[in-house]
């Protein structure tokens, strides 16, 4: 495998952030919409708030409360998930959908399994078994959305022919 020249790596990283943002936005929209509609939705927003509070307290600050904390945690989710899903666009151009599905699947499994080990309380999926499945499915959809955006970046753009003097 041939490595890209060192000078093109920052450009590649910047280009990868777009698909990452698409995947993160898709995931956040799904979570926020379902939170308002479903009886037992995955509550990743609650985990985000807990993580943000814990981090701010660790640095000696005072975390926000209520709607302000919710907005801050959504912003943090968008940034962190954008960076994570940008990995989909960083690999070889041949298999972005496979990378997106695998990364989304791993992120979803991590979101279900890791919270108690990170000191963020009980698993968010304890309420219903379907909650765990929805969490994994939605992160996988976020990865696939990032893959679709990546596919749009690497797809060959058709050349536009301009009519010659004979037209």
mmCIF file with all atom_site columns, C-alpha atoms in Angstrom:
data_model
loop_
_atom_site.group_PDB
_atom_site.id
_atom_site.type_symbol
_atom_site.label_atom_id
_atom_site.label_alt_id
_atom_site.label_comp_id
_atom_site.label_asym_id
_atom_site.label_entity_id
_atom_site.label_seq_id
_atom_site.pdbx_PDB_ins_code
_atom_site.Cartn_x
_atom_site.Cartn_y
_atom_site.Cartn_z
_atom_site.occupancy
_atom_site.B_iso_or_equiv
_atom_site.pdbx_formal_charge
_atom_site.auth_seq_id
_atom_site.auth_comp_id
_atom_site.auth_asym_id
_atom_site.auth_atom_id
_atom_site.pdbx_PDB_model_num
ATOM 1   C CA . UNK A 1 1   ? 0.000   0.000  0.000   1.00 0.00 ? 1   UNK A CA 1
ATOM 2   C CA . UNK A 1 2   ? 1.364   3.347  -0.984  1.00 0.00 ? 2   UNK A CA 1
ATOM 3   C CA . UNK A 1 3   ? 1.242   6.057  1.709   1.00 0.00 ? 3   UNK A CA 1
ATOM 4   C CA . UNK A 1 4   ? 0.001   9.506  0.720   1.00 0.00 ? 4   UNK A CA 1
ATOM 5   C CA . UNK A 1 5   ? 2.666   12.213 0.756   1.00 0.00 ? 5   UNK A CA 1
ATOM 6   C CA . UNK A 1 6   ? 3.106   13.875 4.132   1.00 0.00 ? 6   UNK A CA 1
ATOM 7   C CA . UNK A 1 7   ? 1.917   17.224 2.766   1.00 0.00 ? 7   UNK A CA 1
ATOM 8   C CA . UNK A 1 8   ? -1.497  15.784 1.788   1.00 0.00 ? 8   UNK A CA 1
ATOM 9   C CA . UNK A 1 9   ? -2.270  14.206 5.193   1.00 0.00 ? 9   UNK A CA 1
ATOM 10  C CA . UNK A 1 10  ? -3.696  17.377 6.811   1.00 0.00 ? 10  UNK A CA 1
ATOM 11  C CA . UNK A 1 11  ? -5.890  17.914 3.752   1.00 0.00 ? 11  UNK A CA 1
ATOM 12  C CA . UNK A 1 12  ? -7.079  14.321 3.966   1.00 0.00 ? 12  UNK A CA 1
ATOM 13  C CA . UNK A 1 13  ? -7.938  14.793 7.644   1.00 0.00 ? 13  UNK A CA 1
ATOM 14  C CA . UNK A 1 14  ? -9.874  17.987 6.910   1.00 0.00 ? 14  UNK A CA 1
ATOM 15  C CA . UNK A 1 15  ? -11.788 16.260 4.112   1.00 0.00 ? 15  UNK A CA 1
ATOM 16  C CA . UNK A 1 16  ? -12.604 13.363 6.444   1.00 0.00 ? 16  UNK A CA 1
ATOM 17  C CA . UNK A 1 17  ? -14.241 15.687 8.969   1.00 0.00 ? 17  UNK A CA 1
ATOM 18  C CA . UNK A 1 18  ? -17.173 16.349 6.603   1.00 0.00 ? 18  UNK A CA 1
ATOM 19  C CA . UNK A 1 19  ? -18.349 12.733 6.445   1.00 0.00 ? 19  UNK A CA 1
ATOM 20  C CA . UNK A 1 20  ? -17.694 12.450 10.173  1.00 0.00 ? 20  UNK A CA 1
ATOM 21  C CA . UNK A 1 21  ? -20.019 15.380 10.795  1.00 0.00 ? 21  UNK A CA 1
ATOM 22  C CA . UNK A 1 22  ? -22.668 13.775 8.565   1.00 0.00 ? 22  UNK A CA 1
ATOM 23  C CA . UNK A 1 23  ? -22.514 10.548 10.595  1.00 0.00 ? 23  UNK A CA 1
ATOM 24  C CA . UNK A 1 24  ? -22.566 12.392 13.930  1.00 0.00 ? 24  UNK A CA 1
ATOM 25  C CA . UNK A 1 25  ? -25.462 14.616 12.881  1.00 0.00 ? 25  UNK A CA 1
ATOM 26  C CA . UNK A 1 26  ? -27.454 11.607 11.686  1.00 0.00 ? 26  UNK A CA 1
ATOM 27  C CA . UNK A 1 27  ? -26.877 9.797  14.959  1.00 0.00 ? 27  UNK A CA 1
ATOM 28  C CA . UNK A 1 28  ? -27.789 12.844 17.051  1.00 0.00 ? 28  UNK A CA 1
ATOM 29  C CA . UNK A 1 29  ? -30.961 13.506 15.056  1.00 0.00 ? 29  UNK A CA 1
ATOM 30  C CA . UNK A 1 30  ? -32.058 9.890  15.473  1.00 0.00 ? 30  UNK A CA 1
ATOM 31  C CA . UNK A 1 31  ? -31.354 9.932  19.223  1.00 0.00 ? 31  UNK A CA 1
ATOM 32  C CA . UNK A 1 32  ? -33.046 13.266 19.855  1.00 0.00 ? 32  UNK A CA 1
ATOM 33  C CA . UNK A 1 33  ? -36.106 12.394 17.753  1.00 0.00 ? 33  UNK A CA 1
ATOM 34  C CA . UNK A 1 34  ? -36.570 8.982  19.334  1.00 0.00 ? 34  UNK A CA 1
ATOM 35  C CA . UNK A 1 35  ? -36.100 10.405 22.822  1.00 0.00 ? 35  UNK A CA 1
ATOM 36  C CA . UNK A 1 36  ? -39.235 12.459 22.279  1.00 0.00 ? 36  UNK A CA 1
ATOM 37  C CA . UNK A 1 37  ? -41.334 9.670  20.734  1.00 0.00 ? 37  UNK A CA 1
ATOM 38  C CA . UNK A 1 38  ? -40.403 6.245  22.121  1.00 0.00 ? 38  UNK A CA 1
ATOM 39  C CA . UNK A 1 39  ? -41.409 4.920  25.529  1.00 0.00 ? 39  UNK A CA 1
ATOM 40  C CA . UNK A 1 40  ? -37.973 3.391  26.265  1.00 0.00 ? 40  UNK A CA 1
ATOM 41  C CA . UNK A 1 41  ? -35.425 5.102  24.013  1.00 0.00 ? 41  UNK A CA 1
ATOM 42  C CA . UNK A 1 42  ? -31.670 4.805  24.433  1.00 0.00 ? 42  UNK A CA 1
ATOM 43  C CA . UNK A 1 43  ? -30.680 7.726  26.660  1.00 0.00 ? 43  UNK A CA 1
ATOM 44  C CA . UNK A 1 44  ? -27.267 8.575  25.311  1.00 0.00 ? 44  UNK A CA 1
ATOM 45  C CA . UNK A 1 45  ? -28.028 12.202 26.165  1.00 0.00 ? 45  UNK A CA 1
ATOM 46  C CA . UNK A 1 46  ? -28.041 11.245 29.854  1.00 0.00 ? 46  UNK A CA 1
ATOM 47  C CA . UNK A 1 47  ? -24.666 9.539  29.503  1.00 0.00 ? 47  UNK A CA 1
ATOM 48  C CA . UNK A 1 48  ? -23.335 12.592 27.678  1.00 0.00 ? 48  UNK A CA 1
ATOM 49  C CA . UNK A 1 49  ? -24.464 14.852 30.510  1.00 0.00 ? 49  UNK A CA 1
ATOM 50  C CA . UNK A 1 50  ? -22.888 12.581 33.118  1.00 0.00 ? 50  UNK A CA 1
ATOM 51  C CA . UNK A 1 51  ? -19.606 12.445 31.194  1.00 0.00 ? 51  UNK A CA 1
ATOM 52  C CA . UNK A 1 52  ? -19.548 16.219 30.725  1.00 0.00 ? 52  UNK A CA 1
ATOM 53  C CA . UNK A 1 53  ? -20.277 16.855 34.413  1.00 0.00 ? 53  UNK A CA 1
ATOM 54  C CA . UNK A 1 54  ? -17.585 14.391 35.452  1.00 0.00 ? 54  UNK A CA 1
ATOM 55  C CA . UNK A 1 55  ? -15.011 15.964 33.130  1.00 0.00 ? 55  UNK A CA 1
ATOM 56  C CA . UNK A 1 56  ? -15.779 19.525 34.190  1.00 0.00 ? 56  UNK A CA 1
ATOM 57  C CA . UNK A 1 57  ? -15.595 18.579 37.865  1.00 0.00 ? 57  UNK A CA 1
ATOM 58  C CA . UNK A 1 58  ? -12.317 16.757 37.289  1.00 0.00 ? 58  UNK A CA 1
ATOM 59  C CA . UNK A 1 59  ? -10.841 20.009 35.938  1.00 0.00 ? 59  UNK A CA 1
ATOM 60  C CA . UNK A 1 60  ? -12.201 21.889 38.949  1.00 0.00 ? 60  UNK A CA 1
ATOM 61  C CA . UNK A 1 61  ? -15.117 23.635 37.250  1.00 0.00 ? 61  UNK A CA 1
ATOM 62  C CA . UNK A 1 62  ? -18.819 23.843 37.947  1.00 0.00 ? 62  UNK A CA 1
ATOM 63  C CA . UNK A 1 63  ? -21.010 22.126 35.339  1.00 0.00 ? 63  UNK A CA 1
ATOM 64  C CA . UNK A 1 64  ? -24.122 23.763 33.958  1.00 0.00 ? 64  UNK A CA 1
ATOM 65  C CA . UNK A 1 65  ? -27.637 22.494 34.718  1.00 0.00 ? 65  UNK A CA 1
ATOM 66  C CA . UNK A 1 66  ? -30.849 21.880 32.802  1.00 0.00 ? 66  UNK A CA 1
ATOM 67  C CA . UNK A 1 67  ? -31.195 22.966 29.194  1.00 0.00 ? 67  UNK A CA 1
ATOM 68  C CA . UNK A 1 68  ? -27.738 24.542 29.103  1.00 0.00 ? 68  UNK A CA 1
ATOM 69  C CA . UNK A 1 69  ? -26.104 21.259 30.171  1.00 0.00 ? 69  UNK A CA 1
ATOM 70  C CA . UNK A 1 70  ? -28.183 19.434 27.545  1.00 0.00 ? 70  UNK A CA 1
ATOM 71  C CA . UNK A 1 71  ? -27.000 21.798 24.777  1.00 0.00 ? 71  UNK A CA 1
ATOM 72  C CA . UNK A 1 72  ? -23.401 21.482 25.915  1.00 0.00 ? 72  UNK A CA 1
ATOM 73  C CA . UNK A 1 73  ? -23.591 17.693 25.951  1.00 0.00 ? 73  UNK A CA 1
ATOM 74  C CA . UNK A 1 74  ? -25.140 17.666 22.452  1.00 0.00 ? 74  UNK A CA 1
ATOM 75  C CA . UNK A 1 75  ? -22.300 19.858 21.206  1.00 0.00 ? 75  UNK A CA 1
ATOM 76  C CA . UNK A 1 76  ? -19.788 17.522 22.846  1.00 0.00 ? 76  UNK A CA 1
ATOM 77  C CA . UNK A 1 77  ? -21.496 14.510 21.268  1.00 0.00 ? 77  UNK A CA 1
ATOM 78  C CA . UNK A 1 78  ? -21.384 16.133 17.833  1.00 0.00 ? 78  UNK A CA 1
ATOM 79  C CA . UNK A 1 79  ? -17.686 16.951 18.148  1.00 0.00 ? 79  UNK A CA 1
ATOM 80  C CA . UNK A 1 80  ? -16.587 13.590 19.543  1.00 0.00 ? 80  UNK A CA 1
ATOM 81  C CA . UNK A 1 81  ? -18.786 11.537 17.197  1.00 0.00 ? 81  UNK A CA 1
ATOM 82  C CA . UNK A 1 82  ? -17.659 13.654 14.217  1.00 0.00 ? 82  UNK A CA 1
ATOM 83  C CA . UNK A 1 83  ? -14.047 12.886 15.025  1.00 0.00 ? 83  UNK A CA 1
ATOM 84  C CA . UNK A 1 84  ? -14.849 9.199  15.485  1.00 0.00 ? 84  UNK A CA 1
ATOM 85  C CA . UNK A 1 85  ? -16.928 8.848  12.314  1.00 0.00 ? 85  UNK A CA 1
ATOM 86  C CA . UNK A 1 86  ? -14.284 10.729 10.305  1.00 0.00 ? 86  UNK A CA 1
ATOM 87  C CA . UNK A 1 87  ? -12.252 7.522  10.593  1.00 0.00 ? 87  UNK A CA 1
ATOM 88  C CA . UNK A 1 88  ? -14.626 6.086  7.987   1.00 0.00 ? 88  UNK A CA 1
ATOM 89  C CA . UNK A 1 89  ? -13.181 8.466  5.390   1.00 0.00 ? 89  UNK A CA 1
ATOM 90  C CA . UNK A 1 90  ? -9.569  7.898  6.423   1.00 0.00 ? 90  UNK A CA 1
ATOM 91  C CA . UNK A 1 91  ? -9.192  4.370  5.061   1.00 0.00 ? 91  UNK A CA 1
ATOM 92  C CA . UNK A 1 92  ? -8.857  2.984  1.599   1.00 0.00 ? 92  UNK A CA 1
ATOM 93  C CA . UNK A 1 93  ? -11.500 4.296  -0.769  1.00 0.00 ? 93  UNK A CA 1
ATOM 94  C CA . UNK A 1 94  ? -12.670 0.799  -1.754  1.00 0.00 ? 94  UNK A CA 1
ATOM 95  C CA . UNK A 1 95  ? -14.724 -0.140 1.332   1.00 0.00 ? 95  UNK A CA 1
ATOM 96  C CA . UNK A 1 96  ? -16.211 2.855  3.144   1.00 0.00 ? 96  UNK A CA 1
ATOM 97  C CA . UNK A 1 97  ? -19.516 1.074  3.842   1.00 0.00 ? 97  UNK A CA 1
ATOM 98  C CA . UNK A 1 98  ? -17.762 -1.842 5.519   1.00 0.00 ? 98  UNK A CA 1
ATOM 99  C CA . UNK A 1 99  ? -15.670 0.561  7.605   1.00 0.00 ? 99  UNK A CA 1
ATOM 100 C CA . UNK A 1 100 ? -18.747 2.620  8.483   1.00 0.00 ? 100 UNK A CA 1
ATOM 101 C CA . UNK A 1 101 ? -20.743 -0.434 9.521   1.00 0.00 ? 101 UNK A CA 1
ATOM 102 C CA . UNK A 1 102 ? -17.913 -1.900 11.610  1.00 0.00 ? 102 UNK A CA 1
ATOM 103 C CA . UNK A 1 103 ? -17.054 1.408  13.312  1.00 0.00 ? 103 UNK A CA 1
ATOM 104 C CA . UNK A 1 104 ? -20.729 2.130  13.998  1.00 0.00 ? 104 UNK A CA 1
ATOM 105 C CA . UNK A 1 105 ? -21.264 -1.372 15.358  1.00 0.00 ? 105 UNK A CA 1
ATOM 106 C CA . UNK A 1 106 ? -18.250 -1.064 17.648  1.00 0.00 ? 106 UNK A CA 1
ATOM 107 C CA . UNK A 1 107 ? -19.333 2.378  18.868  1.00 0.00 ? 107 UNK A CA 1
ATOM 108 C CA . UNK A 1 108 ? -22.844 1.094  19.571  1.00 0.00 ? 108 UNK A CA 1
ATOM 109 C CA . UNK A 1 109 ? -21.551 -1.910 21.489  1.00 0.00 ? 109 UNK A CA 1
ATOM 110 C CA . UNK A 1 110 ? -19.242 0.371  23.438  1.00 0.00 ? 110 UNK A CA 1
ATOM 111 C CA . UNK A 1 111 ? -22.134 2.699  24.266  1.00 0.00 ? 111 UNK A CA 1
ATOM 112 C CA . UNK A 1 112 ? -24.102 -0.237 25.653  1.00 0.00 ? 112 UNK A CA 1
ATOM 113 C CA . UNK A 1 113 ? -21.319 -2.002 27.554  1.00 0.00 ? 113 UNK A CA 1
ATOM 114 C CA . UNK A 1 114 ? -18.832 0.645  28.752  1.00 0.00 ? 114 UNK A CA 1
ATOM 115 C CA . UNK A 1 115 ? -20.796 3.224  30.830  1.00 0.00 ? 115 UNK A CA 1
ATOM 116 C CA . UNK A 1 116 ? -20.571 1.371  34.184  1.00 0.00 ? 116 UNK A CA 1
ATOM 117 C CA . UNK A 1 117 ? -16.834 0.800  33.669  1.00 0.00 ? 117 UNK A CA 1
ATOM 118 C CA . UNK A 1 118 ? -16.338 4.521  32.971  1.00 0.00 ? 118 UNK A CA 1
ATOM 119 C CA . UNK A 1 119 ? -18.151 5.574  36.121  1.00 0.00 ? 119 UNK A CA 1
ATOM 120 C CA . UNK A 1 120 ? -21.186 6.876  34.240  1.00 0.00 ? 120 UNK A CA 1
ATOM 121 C CA . UNK A 1 121 ? -23.799 4.859  36.121  1.00 0.00 ? 121 UNK A CA 1
ATOM 122 C CA . UNK A 1 122 ? -25.709 1.787  35.135  1.00 0.00 ? 122 UNK A CA 1
ATOM 123 C CA . UNK A 1 123 ? -26.063 0.631  31.582  1.00 0.00 ? 123 UNK A CA 1
ATOM 124 C CA . UNK A 1 124 ? -28.549 2.787  29.683  1.00 0.00 ? 124 UNK A CA 1
ATOM 125 C CA . UNK A 1 125 ? -29.988 -0.350 28.146  1.00 0.00 ? 125 UNK A CA 1
ATOM 126 C CA . UNK A 1 126 ? -31.124 -1.947 31.421  1.00 0.00 ? 126 UNK A CA 1
ATOM 127 C CA . UNK A 1 127 ? -34.735 -0.860 30.955  1.00 0.00 ? 127 UNK A CA 1
ATOM 128 C CA . UNK A 1 128 ? -35.457 -3.014 27.901  1.00 0.00 ? 128 UNK A CA 1
ATOM 129 C CA . UNK A 1 129 ? -33.477 -5.371 25.698  1.00 0.00 ? 129 UNK A CA 1
ATOM 130 C CA . UNK A 1 130 ? -34.691 -3.476 22.634  1.00 0.00 ? 130 UNK A CA 1
ATOM 131 C CA . UNK A 1 131 ? -32.936 -0.353 23.938  1.00 0.00 ? 131 UNK A CA 1
ATOM 132 C CA . UNK A 1 132 ? -29.542 -2.029 23.505  1.00 0.00 ? 132 UNK A CA 1
ATOM 133 C CA . UNK A 1 133 ? -30.431 -3.107 19.995  1.00 0.00 ? 133 UNK A CA 1
ATOM 134 C CA . UNK A 1 134 ? -31.608 0.393  19.096  1.00 0.00 ? 134 UNK A CA 1
ATOM 135 C CA . UNK A 1 135 ? -28.386 1.908  20.430  1.00 0.00 ? 135 UNK A CA 1
ATOM 136 C CA . UNK A 1 136 ? -26.230 -0.417 18.331  1.00 0.00 ? 136 UNK A CA 1
ATOM 137 C CA . UNK A 1 137 ? -28.454 0.043  15.276  1.00 0.00 ? 137 UNK A CA 1
ATOM 138 C CA . UNK A 1 138 ? -28.388 3.845  15.484  1.00 0.00 ? 138 UNK A CA 1
ATOM 139 C CA . UNK A 1 139 ? -24.621 4.032  15.835  1.00 0.00 ? 139 UNK A CA 1
ATOM 140 C CA . UNK A 1 140 ? -24.347 1.664  12.877  1.00 0.00 ? 140 UNK A CA 1
ATOM 141 C CA . UNK A 1 141 ? -26.636 3.978  10.889  1.00 0.00 ? 141 UNK A CA 1
ATOM 142 C CA . UNK A 1 142 ? -24.369 6.885  11.829  1.00 0.00 ? 142 UNK A CA 1
ATOM 143 C CA . UNK A 1 143 ? -21.394 4.940  10.479  1.00 0.00 ? 143 UNK A CA 1
ATOM 144 C CA . UNK A 1 144 ? -23.261 4.146  7.276   1.00 0.00 ? 144 UNK A CA 1
ATOM 145 C CA . UNK A 1 145 ? -24.237 7.816  6.855   1.00 0.00 ? 145 UNK A CA 1
ATOM 146 C CA . UNK A 1 146 ? -20.558 8.729  7.178   1.00 0.00 ? 146 UNK A CA 1
ATOM 147 C CA . UNK A 1 147 ? -19.746 6.050  4.601   1.00 0.00 ? 147 UNK A CA 1
ATOM 148 C CA . UNK A 1 148 ? -22.308 7.478  2.192   1.00 0.00 ? 148 UNK A CA 1
ATOM 149 C CA . UNK A 1 149 ? -20.802 10.933 2.589   1.00 0.00 ? 149 UNK A CA 1
ATOM 150 C CA . UNK A 1 150 ? -17.352 9.418  2.068   1.00 0.00 ? 150 UNK A CA 1
ATOM 151 C CA . UNK A 1 151 ? -18.570 7.704  -1.086  1.00 0.00 ? 151 UNK A CA 1
ATOM 152 C CA . UNK A 1 152 ? -19.685 11.096 -2.371  1.00 0.00 ? 152 UNK A CA 1
ATOM 153 C CA . UNK A 1 153 ? -16.195 12.456 -1.760  1.00 0.00 ? 153 UNK A CA 1
ATOM 154 C CA . UNK A 1 154 ? -14.349 9.711  -3.579  1.00 0.00 ? 154 UNK A CA 1
ATOM 155 C CA . UNK A 1 155 ? -16.809 9.094  -6.419  1.00 0.00 ? 155 UNK A CA 1
ATOM 156 C CA . UNK A 1 156 ? -15.365 10.155 -9.741  1.00 0.00 ? 156 UNK A CA 1
ATOM 157 C CA . UNK A 1 157 ? -16.940 13.380 -10.859 1.00 0.00 ? 157 UNK A CA 1
ATOM 158 C CA . UNK A 1 158 ? -18.086 13.329 -14.473 1.00 0.00 ? 158 UNK A CA 1
ATOM 159 C CA . UNK A 1 159 ? -16.283 15.707 -16.725 1.00 0.00 ? 159 UNK A CA 1
ATOM 160 C CA . UNK A 1 160 ? -18.399 18.352 -18.330 1.00 0.00 ? 160 UNK A CA 1
ATOM 161 C CA . UNK A 1 161 ? -17.818 18.716 -21.996 1.00 0.00 ? 161 UNK A CA 1
ATOM 162 C CA . UNK A 1 162 ? -18.112 22.166 -23.416 1.00 0.00 ? 162 UNK A CA 1
ATOM 163 C CA . UNK A 1 163 ? -19.414 22.484 -26.922 1.00 0.00 ? 163 UNK A CA 1
ATOM 164 C CA . UNK A 1 164 ? -16.754 23.289 -29.461 1.00 0.00 ? 164 UNK A CA 1
ATOM 165 C CA . UNK A 1 165 ? -16.842 25.956 -32.137 1.00 0.00 ? 165 UNK A CA 1
ATOM 166 C CA . UNK A 1 166 ? -18.958 23.710 -34.376 1.00 0.00 ? 166 UNK A CA 1
ATOM 167 C CA . UNK A 1 167 ? -22.004 23.942 -32.095 1.00 0.00 ? 167 UNK A CA 1
#
